[in-house]
Tab-separated table of C-alpha atoms in Angstrom:
chain	number	residue	atom	x	y	z
A	1	MET	CA	80.783	91.313	141.381
A	2	ALA	CA	78.192	93.863	143.558
A	3	GLN	CA	74.972	95.254	141.901
A	4	GLN	CA	76.309	97.564	138.621
A	5	LYS	CA	74.406	100.038	138.454
A	6	LYS	CA	71.664	101.355	136.089
A	7	ILE	CA	72.658	103.664	132.965
A	8	ARG	CA	71.132	106.414	132.307
A	9	ARG	CA	73.043	109.236	129.402
A	10	ILE	CA	75.785	107.485	127.227
A	11	GLU	CA	77.269	110.509	125.132
A	12	VAL	CA	79.653	109.683	122.409
A	13	THR	CA	81.974	112.332	120.280
A	14	GLY	CA	84.509	112.289	117.523
A	15	LEU	CA	82.757	108.689	117.215
A	16	GLN	CA	85.237	107.554	113.562
A	17	ASP	CA	86.276	111.329	113.491
A	18	THR	CA	82.951	113.104	112.570
A	19	PHE	CA	79.833	112.030	114.677
A	20	ASP	CA	78.138	113.216	118.091
A	21	TYR	CA	76.195	111.144	119.591
A	22	LYS	CA	74.043	110.407	123.239
A	23	ILE	CA	70.964	108.728	124.081
A	24	GLU	CA	69.374	107.749	127.194
A	25	PHE	CA	66.949	105.435	129.019
A	26	VAL	CA	63.857	107.062	129.320
A	27	GLY	CA	61.907	107.042	132.714
A	28	ASP	CA	61.800	103.124	133.285
A	29	SER	CA	62.569	101.730	130.655
A	30	GLY	CA	66.014	99.610	130.379
A	31	THR	CA	65.877	99.776	126.238
A	32	ALA	CA	66.470	102.450	123.860
A	33	ILE	CA	66.690	102.138	119.795
A	34	LEU	CA	69.052	103.214	118.011
A	35	ILE	CA	68.143	103.567	113.825
A	36	ALA	CA	70.535	105.549	111.491
A	37	PRO	CA	71.725	105.083	107.902
A	38	ASN	CA	74.351	102.961	106.697
A	39	GLY	CA	77.822	104.509	107.753
A	40	TYR	CA	76.257	106.848	110.835
A	41	GLY	CA	78.436	104.536	112.837
A	42	LYS	CA	75.590	102.417	114.870
A	43	THR	CA	77.648	99.487	115.212
A	44	ALA	CA	80.518	101.273	115.964
A	45	PHE	CA	78.607	102.706	118.559
A	46	LEU	CA	77.998	99.613	120.681
A	47	GLY	CA	81.670	98.117	119.682
A	48	VAL	CA	83.007	101.400	121.559
A	49	LEU	CA	81.318	101.072	124.679
A	50	ASN	CA	81.410	97.482	124.817
A	51	ALA	CA	85.153	97.598	124.910
A	52	CYS	CA	85.053	100.687	127.434
A	53	MET	CA	82.972	98.723	129.395
A	54	GLN	CA	84.354	96.245	129.880
A	55	PHE	CA	87.383	97.783	130.228
A	56	ARG	CA	89.300	96.332	127.273
A	57	LEU	CA	90.523	99.458	126.510
A	58	TYR	CA	93.832	98.276	124.157
A	59	ASP	CA	90.159	97.093	122.275
A	60	ALA	CA	89.055	100.741	122.402
A	61	ALA	CA	91.603	101.983	121.400
A	62	GLU	CA	91.515	100.703	118.551
A	63	TYR	CA	88.368	102.744	117.281
A	64	ARG	CA	88.474	106.377	116.364
A	65	PHE	CA	86.258	108.248	118.923
A	66	ASP	CA	87.456	111.316	121.085
A	67	GLU	CA	85.355	110.440	124.680
A	68	LEU	CA	83.314	108.609	125.629
A	69	ASN	CA	80.871	109.425	129.222
A	70	VAL	CA	78.681	107.740	130.924
A	71	LEU	CA	76.446	108.885	133.095
A	72	PHE	CA	74.397	106.525	135.448
A	73	GLU	CA	71.416	106.993	137.631
A	74	ASP	CA	73.220	107.920	141.024
A	75	LYS	CA	74.905	110.598	138.933
A	76	THR	CA	77.993	109.427	139.366
A	77	LYS	CA	79.899	109.764	135.352
A	78	TRP	CA	82.582	107.408	134.109
A	79	SER	CA	84.891	109.259	131.188
A	80	PHE	CA	86.968	107.513	128.514
A	81	LYS	CA	89.195	109.700	126.468
A	82	THR	CA	91.329	108.542	123.512
A	83	SER	CA	95.772	110.448	123.675
A	84	LYS	CA	97.798	109.728	121.565
A	85	TYR	CA	101.586	108.544	122.804
A	86	SER	CA	103.739	111.143	121.778
A	87	GLU	CA	105.227	111.869	119.623
A	88	ASP	CA	109.440	111.878	119.217
A	89	ASP	CA	111.262	111.514	115.366
A	90	ASP	CA	114.234	111.404	117.923
A	91	LEU	CA	113.551	109.121	121.275
A	92	PRO	CA	114.522	105.372	119.016
A	93	ALA	CA	117.614	106.808	118.698
A	94	ARG	CA	118.566	107.696	122.399
A	95	LEU	CA	117.596	104.039	123.317
A	96	THR	CA	119.280	100.794	123.197
A	97	GLU	CA	118.374	98.112	120.954
A	98	ARG	CA	116.542	96.469	123.036
A	99	GLU	CA	114.086	99.962	124.301
A	100	LYS	CA	113.908	100.271	120.557
A	101	ASN	CA	112.253	96.952	119.769
A	102	VAL	CA	109.920	97.257	122.500
A	103	TYR	CA	109.332	100.470	121.745
A	104	ILE	CA	107.779	99.546	118.102
A	105	ARG	CA	106.116	96.610	119.469
A	106	ARG	CA	103.745	98.581	121.886
A	107	ARG	CA	103.810	101.718	118.931
A	108	ARG	CA	102.092	98.167	116.621
A	109	ARG	CA	100.002	97.877	119.124
A	110	SER	CA	97.674	101.319	118.686
A	111	GLU	CA	99.085	104.406	118.869
A	112	ASN	CA	96.378	105.972	120.954
A	113	TYR	CA	95.166	105.086	124.817
A	114	ILE	CA	92.255	105.570	126.480
A	115	LYS	CA	93.431	107.724	130.011
A	116	PHE	CA	89.782	106.516	132.086
A	117	ILE	CA	88.294	109.418	134.851
A	118	LEU	CA	85.619	108.865	137.684
A	119	TYR	CA	83.761	111.784	138.483
A	120	ASN	CA	81.708	111.155	141.707
A	121	SER	CA	78.078	112.023	142.321
A	122	LYS	CA	79.695	115.974	142.774
A	123	GLY	CA	80.847	115.581	139.585
A	124	LYS	CA	84.166	115.857	141.165
A	125	ALA	CA	87.188	113.438	139.533
A	126	GLU	CA	88.164	111.392	142.087
A	127	THR	CA	92.129	110.210	142.186
A	128	ASP	CA	91.934	106.299	143.778
A	129	LYS	CA	96.193	105.523	145.663
A	130	ASN	CA	97.562	102.592	145.585
A	131	PRO	CA	96.727	100.241	149.105
A	132	ALA	CA	99.874	100.240	151.375
A	133	GLU	CA	98.848	96.148	150.728
A	134	LEU	CA	100.348	96.817	147.680
A	135	GLU	CA	104.114	96.414	148.767
A	136	THR	CA	103.417	92.710	149.746
A	137	ILE	CA	102.632	92.105	146.703
A	138	PRO	CA	105.675	90.481	144.335
A	139	PRO	CA	108.196	92.259	142.683
A	140	SER	CA	107.773	89.865	140.167
A	141	ILE	CA	103.832	90.366	139.616
A	142	ILE	CA	103.842	93.777	138.449
A	143	GLY	CA	107.028	93.649	136.598
A	144	ARG	CA	105.390	91.095	134.637
A	145	ALA	CA	102.459	93.123	133.451
A	146	ILE	CA	103.854	96.513	133.463
A	147	ASP	CA	106.038	95.391	131.351
A	148	ARG	CA	103.805	93.001	128.634
A	149	HIS	CA	101.130	95.591	128.982
A	150	LEU	CA	102.688	99.082	129.333
A	151	PRO	CA	104.489	101.259	127.033
A	152	VAL	CA	107.477	101.187	129.520
A	153	SER	CA	111.233	99.889	129.547
A	154	ARG	CA	112.920	98.078	132.373
A	155	GLU	CA	115.532	100.812	133.579
A	156	GLY	CA	115.900	98.691	136.718
A	157	PRO	CA	114.700	96.507	139.761
A	158	ASN	CA	112.355	99.560	140.210
A	159	ARG	CA	112.307	101.838	137.117
A	160	TRP	CA	110.858	102.344	133.415
A	161	ARG	CA	111.769	104.721	131.377
A	162	ASP	CA	107.900	106.265	129.677
A	163	PHE	CA	108.440	106.257	126.636
A	164	ARG	CA	105.643	108.413	126.281
A	165	THR	CA	107.207	111.233	128.675
A	166	HIS	CA	111.016	109.811	128.796
A	167	GLU	CA	110.610	109.720	131.831
A	168	VAL	CA	112.506	107.307	134.034
A	169	LEU	CA	110.381	106.326	137.085
A	170	SER	CA	109.247	104.108	140.327
A	171	THR	CA	106.775	100.938	140.013
A	172	SER	CA	104.619	103.205	141.995
A	173	VAL	CA	104.507	106.183	139.996
A	174	ILE	CA	103.476	104.291	136.888
A	175	LEU	CA	101.274	102.543	138.455
A	176	ASN	CA	99.511	105.285	139.320
A	177	ARG	CA	99.696	106.798	135.943
A	178	TYR	CA	98.819	103.472	134.071
A	179	LYS	CA	96.015	102.170	136.118
A	180	GLU	CA	93.535	102.072	134.021
A	181	VAL	CA	95.779	100.192	131.692
A	182	LEU	CA	96.169	97.918	134.308
A	183	LEU	CA	92.332	97.195	134.783
A	184	GLY	CA	91.730	95.528	131.495
A	185	ASP	CA	94.447	93.252	132.102
A	186	PRO	CA	92.119	90.094	133.773
A	187	ASP	CA	95.629	88.106	134.771
A	188	PHE	CA	96.771	90.900	135.818
A	189	ARG	CA	93.987	91.516	138.554
A	190	ARG	CA	93.591	87.403	139.327
A	191	GLU	CA	97.480	87.351	140.463
A	192	LEU	CA	97.089	91.037	142.529
A	193	GLY	CA	93.596	90.544	144.490
A	194	GLU	CA	94.335	87.778	146.641
A	195	PHE	CA	97.707	90.354	147.346
A	196	ALA	CA	96.528	93.315	147.659
A	197	PRO	CA	93.113	93.010	147.363
A	198	GLY	CA	91.885	97.144	147.822
A	199	PHE	CA	94.060	98.237	144.518
A	200	LEU	CA	91.415	98.494	141.823
A	201	GLU	CA	89.047	100.310	144.498
A	202	GLY	CA	86.985	103.228	143.133
A	203	VAL	CA	85.190	101.659	140.542
A	204	ASP	CA	84.396	97.873	139.416
A	205	ALA	CA	86.117	97.126	136.420
A	206	ARG	CA	85.085	94.437	134.488
A	207	PHE	CA	81.339	96.007	133.517
A	208	SER	CA	79.236	92.955	132.887
A	209	CYS	CA	78.227	93.850	129.160
A	210	VAL	CA	76.564	91.402	126.250
A	211	PHE	CA	77.170	91.889	122.745
A	212	ILE	CA	75.051	89.376	120.477
A	213	GLU	CA	77.343	90.608	117.100
A	214	THR	CA	75.825	90.765	113.668
A	215	GLN	CA	77.967	87.079	113.106
A	216	ARG	CA	75.959	84.900	115.992
A	217	LEU	CA	75.716	81.601	114.100
A	218	LEU	CA	79.761	80.622	114.686
A	219	GLN	CA	81.157	80.316	118.030
A	220	MET	CA	83.275	83.292	118.762
A	221	ARG	CA	86.785	82.372	120.611
A	222	LYS	CA	90.303	83.321	120.691
A	223	LYS	CA	92.556	81.987	117.721
A	224	THR	CA	95.531	79.397	120.331
A	225	LYS	CA	98.952	78.421	118.677
A	226	SER	CA	97.652	74.919	118.846
A	227	ASP	CA	95.012	75.583	116.510
A	228	ASP	CA	94.319	73.370	113.260
A	229	ASP	CA	93.302	75.820	110.071
A	230	SER	CA	91.402	72.891	108.402
A	231	ILE	CA	89.427	72.711	111.770
A	232	PRO	CA	85.578	74.680	110.901
A	233	GLN	CA	84.798	76.409	113.910
A	234	GLN	CA	81.580	74.519	116.020
A	235	GLU	CA	78.612	76.046	115.266
A	236	GLU	CA	77.409	78.754	118.309
A	237	ILE	CA	74.179	77.038	118.568
A	238	LEU	CA	75.668	73.266	118.836
A	239	ARG	CA	78.342	75.047	122.009
A	240	GLN	CA	75.088	76.781	123.494
A	241	ALA	CA	73.619	73.121	123.728
A	242	GLU	CA	75.940	72.327	124.819
A	243	TYR	CA	76.743	74.564	127.855
A	244	LEU	CA	72.517	73.850	128.625
A	245	ALA	CA	72.857	69.964	129.606
A	246	ASN	CA	76.013	71.283	132.026
A	247	LEU	CA	73.591	73.725	133.090
A	248	LEU	CA	70.399	71.268	133.277
A	249	GLN	CA	73.197	68.108	135.259
A	250	ARG	CA	75.159	70.687	138.171
A	251	THR	CA	71.766	71.143	138.629
A	252	TYR	CA	70.831	68.246	139.011
A	253	ALA	CA	73.605	67.546	140.961
A	254	SER	CA	72.987	70.038	143.743
A	255	TYR	CA	69.583	68.723	143.839
A	256	ALA	CA	70.983	64.866	144.514
A	257	ALA	CA	73.197	66.610	147.153
A	258	THR	CA	70.469	68.230	149.024
A	259	SER	CA	68.457	65.184	148.926
A	260	GLN	CA	71.360	62.720	150.444
A	261	GLU	CA	71.294	65.056	153.081
A	262	LEU	CA	68.087	65.487	153.836
A	263	ASP	CA	67.326	62.140	154.066
A	264	ARG	CA	70.306	60.988	155.489
A	265	SER	CA	68.939	62.970	158.798
A	266	PHE	CA	65.326	62.563	158.859
A	267	PRO	CA	65.079	59.629	161.013
A	268	ASN	CA	66.463	61.892	163.519
A	269	ARG	CA	63.955	64.244	162.708
A	270	LEU	CA	60.775	62.888	162.938
A	271	VAL	CA	61.975	60.854	165.749
A	272	SER	CA	62.121	64.676	167.241
A	273	ARG	CA	59.621	66.194	166.178
A	274	ALA	CA	57.062	63.113	167.552
A	275	GLU	CA	58.437	63.424	170.987
A	276	GLY	CA	56.986	67.420	171.131
A	277	SER	CA	54.231	68.599	170.624
A	278	VAL	CA	53.077	70.163	167.711
A	279	SER	CA	50.173	72.169	166.337
A	280	TYR	CA	48.957	70.869	162.300
A	281	ASP	CA	46.999	73.171	160.354
A	282	LEU	CA	45.593	69.895	158.490
A	283	ALA	CA	43.794	71.014	155.426
A	284	GLY	CA	46.959	73.476	154.940
A	285	LEU	CA	49.144	70.960	154.882
A	286	THR	CA	46.928	68.495	152.538
A	287	ALA	CA	47.029	71.378	150.174
A	288	ASP	CA	50.774	71.710	150.068
A	289	LEU	CA	51.067	68.357	149.338
A	290	ASP	CA	49.163	68.631	146.534
A	291	SER	CA	51.487	72.151	144.962
A	292	ILE	CA	54.996	70.230	145.319
A	293	GLU	CA	53.395	67.496	143.582
A	294	GLU	CA	52.236	70.764	140.617
A	295	LYS	CA	55.809	71.725	140.804
A	296	ARG	CA	57.198	68.296	140.261
A	297	ARG	CA	54.969	67.958	137.604
A	298	ALA	CA	55.900	70.798	136.507
A	299	LEU	CA	59.827	70.426	136.464
A	300	THR	CA	59.543	66.684	134.423
A	301	GLU	CA	57.535	68.336	131.746
A	302	ALA	CA	59.817	71.179	131.548
A	303	GLY	CA	62.994	68.301	130.820
A	304	ILE	CA	64.596	69.930	134.578
A	305	LEU	CA	63.509	66.737	135.951
A	306	VAL	CA	63.198	63.302	135.559
A	307	ASP	CA	60.472	61.503	138.751
A	308	THR	CA	59.416	58.036	138.510
A	309	ALA	CA	58.414	57.947	141.415
A	310	GLU	CA	55.023	57.008	141.697
A	311	PRO	CA	52.443	60.758	142.121
A	312	LEU	CA	52.133	61.243	146.189
A	313	VAL	CA	48.430	60.672	147.888
A	314	ALA	CA	47.255	62.745	150.582
A	315	PRO	CA	45.703	59.885	152.755
A	316	LYS	CA	42.024	60.899	154.062
A	317	ASP	CA	41.217	63.885	156.998
A	318	GLU	CA	40.628	60.468	159.453
A	319	PHE	CA	44.540	59.654	158.932
A	320	ILE	CA	46.204	62.340	158.480
A	321	ALA	CA	47.005	62.928	162.041
A	322	ASN	CA	48.575	60.318	161.958
A	323	VAL	CA	50.832	61.285	159.430
A	324	ALA	CA	51.048	64.517	159.940
A	325	ASP	CA	55.022	64.853	161.851
A	326	ALA	CA	56.377	62.370	158.849
A	327	LEU	CA	53.913	64.802	155.945
A	328	ASP	CA	54.791	68.122	157.468
A	329	ILE	CA	58.464	66.848	157.258
A	330	TYR	CA	58.252	65.889	154.084
A	331	VAL	CA	57.086	69.218	152.878
A	332	GLU	CA	59.899	71.018	154.260
A	333	ASP	CA	62.543	68.207	152.956
A	334	SER	CA	61.163	68.742	149.080
A	335	LYS	CA	59.862	72.369	149.515
A	336	LYS	CA	63.558	72.964	150.289
A	337	LYS	CA	65.037	70.298	147.592
A	338	LEU	CA	62.441	71.432	144.577
A	339	SER	CA	64.279	75.429	145.228
A	340	THR	CA	67.138	74.015	143.970
A	341	PHE	CA	65.271	73.971	140.596
A	342	ASP	CA	63.851	77.590	140.483
A	343	GLU	CA	66.722	79.824	138.851
A	344	VAL	CA	66.758	77.483	136.050
A	345	PHE	CA	63.559	76.164	136.180
A	346	THR	CA	62.052	80.361	135.232
A	347	LYS	CA	64.842	80.532	132.145
A	348	VAL	CA	64.410	77.303	131.501
A	349	SER	CA	59.865	78.123	130.797
A	350	VAL	CA	60.775	81.280	129.755
A	351	PHE	CA	62.629	79.667	126.214
A	352	ARG	CA	60.688	76.727	125.094
A	353	ASP	CA	57.780	79.262	125.129
A	354	LEU	CA	58.794	82.732	123.299
A	355	LEU	CA	61.170	79.514	120.749
A	356	SER	CA	58.360	76.528	120.307
A	357	LYS	CA	56.285	79.534	118.356
A	358	LYS	CA	58.815	80.143	115.908
A	359	LEU	CA	59.564	77.109	115.667
A	360	ARG	CA	55.676	74.851	114.678
A	361	PRO	CA	55.199	72.725	112.970
A	362	LYS	CA	58.882	71.367	114.905
A	363	THR	CA	58.755	70.795	118.993
A	364	LEU	CA	61.229	71.505	121.295
A	365	SER	CA	62.258	69.464	124.318
A	366	ILE	CA	64.762	70.283	127.046
A	367	ASN	CA	66.557	67.352	128.744
A	368	ARG	CA	70.410	66.949	130.264
A	369	GLU	CA	70.637	64.384	128.270
A	370	ARG	CA	71.605	66.778	125.464
A	371	GLY	CA	70.570	70.486	126.243
A	372	ALA	CA	67.940	70.388	123.677
A	373	GLU	CA	66.375	69.241	120.665
A	374	VAL	CA	64.507	69.277	117.957
A	375	ARG	CA	62.058	66.918	116.235
A	376	ARG	CA	59.804	67.227	113.245
A	377	GLY	CA	57.030	64.511	113.935
A	378	VAL	CA	59.494	61.540	115.742
A	379	GLU	CA	61.574	61.996	114.166
A	380	PRO	CA	64.478	64.085	115.135
A	381	VAL	CA	66.348	67.085	113.821
A	382	GLY	CA	70.248	67.934	113.993
A	383	LEU	CA	70.797	71.429	115.579
A	384	ASP	CA	72.899	72.871	113.519
A	385	LYS	CA	70.035	71.533	110.269
A	386	LEU	CA	68.454	74.136	111.506
A	387	SER	CA	67.080	77.334	109.053
A	388	SER	CA	69.345	80.279	109.878
A	389	GLY	CA	66.722	82.117	110.609
A	390	GLU	CA	65.431	79.538	113.135
A	391	LYS	CA	69.250	79.349	113.788
A	392	HIS	CA	69.522	83.013	115.049
A	393	GLU	CA	66.990	83.348	116.504
A	394	PHE	CA	67.172	79.793	119.203
A	395	ILE	CA	71.108	81.955	119.590
A	396	MET	CA	69.762	84.861	120.903
A	397	LEU	CA	67.392	83.852	122.634
A	398	PHE	CA	69.301	81.384	124.416
A	399	ARG	CA	72.281	84.578	124.885
A	400	LEU	CA	69.670	86.411	126.231
A	401	ILE	CA	67.744	84.361	128.418
A	402	PHE	CA	70.771	81.992	130.171
A	403	GLU	CA	73.907	83.398	128.827
A	404	THR	CA	73.475	87.774	130.595
A	405	PRO	CA	73.649	88.394	134.422
A	406	PRO	CA	71.304	89.394	135.791
A	407	ASN	CA	71.862	93.965	136.196
A	408	SER	CA	73.858	93.945	132.323
A	409	LEU	CA	73.894	96.210	129.451
A	410	VAL	CA	73.006	94.146	126.622
A	411	LEU	CA	74.061	95.678	123.187
A	412	ILE	CA	72.369	93.853	120.278
A	413	ASP	CA	73.832	93.896	116.234
A	414	GLU	CA	70.499	94.196	114.063
A	415	PRO	CA	68.176	92.051	115.838
A	416	GLU	CA	66.285	91.289	112.852
A	417	ILE	CA	69.236	89.621	111.195
A	418	SER	CA	67.491	86.277	109.075
A	419	LEU	CA	63.867	86.772	110.992
A	420	HIS	CA	60.956	87.164	109.144
A	421	VAL	CA	58.161	89.658	109.464
A	422	SER	CA	56.991	88.137	111.553
A	423	TRP	CA	59.256	87.800	114.729
A	424	GLN	CA	60.437	90.774	113.612
A	425	LEU	CA	57.182	92.463	115.001
A	426	GLU	CA	57.246	90.029	118.176
A	427	PHE	CA	60.855	90.515	119.013
A	428	MET	CA	59.913	93.393	121.376
A	429	SER	CA	57.690	91.540	123.195
A	430	ASP	CA	59.462	88.834	123.389
A	431	LEU	CA	62.129	90.719	124.800
A	432	ALA	CA	60.178	92.808	127.642
A	433	ARG	CA	58.915	88.939	128.553
A	434	ILE	CA	63.105	88.117	129.246
A	435	GLN	CA	63.610	91.298	130.967
A	436	SER	CA	60.917	90.385	133.362
A	437	ALA	CA	62.137	87.327	134.488
A	438	ASN	CA	66.339	88.553	134.091
A	439	SER	CA	66.632	92.503	134.483
A	440	PHE	CA	68.477	93.674	132.139
A	441	GLN	CA	69.633	96.979	130.576
A	442	CYS	CA	69.728	96.750	126.538
A	443	ILE	CA	70.849	98.436	122.940
A	444	ILE	CA	69.192	97.512	120.975
A	445	ALA	CA	71.053	98.894	116.353
A	446	THR	CA	68.678	98.229	114.117
A	447	HIS	CA	66.611	99.052	110.733
A	448	SER	CA	63.478	97.009	110.502
A	449	PRO	CA	60.431	99.063	111.163
A	450	GLN	CA	58.826	96.313	112.181
A	451	ILE	CA	61.119	95.839	115.479
A	452	ILE	CA	60.679	100.195	116.326
A	453	GLN	CA	57.135	99.969	115.620
A	454	GLY	CA	54.788	101.153	118.169
A	455	ALA	CA	58.296	101.849	120.383
A	456	ASP	CA	58.922	105.629	119.791
A	457	GLU	CA	59.553	107.593	122.777
A	458	ILE	CA	62.445	104.407	123.426
A	459	THR	CA	63.662	105.052	119.635
A	460	PHE	CA	66.920	107.229	119.014
A	461	ASP	CA	67.400	108.920	115.158
A	462	LEU	CA	71.747	109.263	115.039
A	463	SER	CA	70.685	110.271	111.657
A	464	GLU	CA	69.184	114.016	113.092
A	465	GLN	CA	71.799	114.223	115.716
A	466	VAL	CA	74.784	115.019	113.275
A	467	LYS	CA	75.017	118.967	112.606
């Protein structure tokens, strides 16, 4: 996915049939805070925004709002407008029995649909056309997506009746008319991509958006038909620990593969280097060796690298020239090997620093076997046995650090839940540190005066926007 554009302003009208709101990211700030008494639609605002930015337009249609506009720094705009399906009491009488069932099924899902319009930097609405490759897409793929998701019924191999307008239209016209709805179908996009990569161009559907909702202690997942109601949902904190363990294992496997490849070619490269004439900065070589050993110690302390080898002792200056070729290659290889840990090391370091302060006097350790472990003295404390506040802090920090892609839009509803006042006071500084390591924009809805303390410039009181 290409790097996402930055959002400058967001406007919503008719939210819950009542509210019109406007918020913006002030200056270079990547954060906006929403406050208001209960009943002013803060959570609904986040929900609408999350659904629309990810083009889950059927989900967005379940909310009550008239229009959502998202304006970007490059002056382009995404506009999402709620429309109603046509009302025609006589229509069912003109349909076959099968068409009636399809019509009722479509109408039961929602009486509304969301129309998407993309405006360019000059304020002109852009219209996308299907590419020539559309003709190469297997009709079964297109037909399945249309029949499954759109308010239509099949009239023939390439003909569809639109329940909204009662017209009988070709597949091409239907695809153009309901393109914004199909954007929200990941299966359709995935199947279509290999046949017509140009289709759906013009807008980067699936804007990376992370929504941290108030209910965050249990793992959120869609229920399948095979799920047993008697089986409780897994706690989110346990899922995250497993995710971290897998991440560390994958990273170590990449490190091992890189090491094996470099070690195999080491003799040949050493011979080649010895046959040439290369001058060395002996002082710099010694400094590089010290730097590598320091990085190894840091990775081992963080629980990312298990290094049982003895620390390298650089030879004395009078001998270093004799082994300079080997040491130079060793330095180059070590830098390449250890660089595989750079990204995960940054994330683990921030996570450990921020969370360790909150867990005192307990201690936090990271390792490849369990991901994360907490101990009280020498006794292990199960992650599921932590307090509610500790779980909320762990889960929220983990989502922001490990599960938020760069340049995402992050939505956090009531981050203060179960957090001690002192933790609430630290929330904005913790968030700023995370954003410095992983740049993203963030909108927070809160009731906590501790969280908004000192953040007046980026705080929007929605109640003041109600006329």
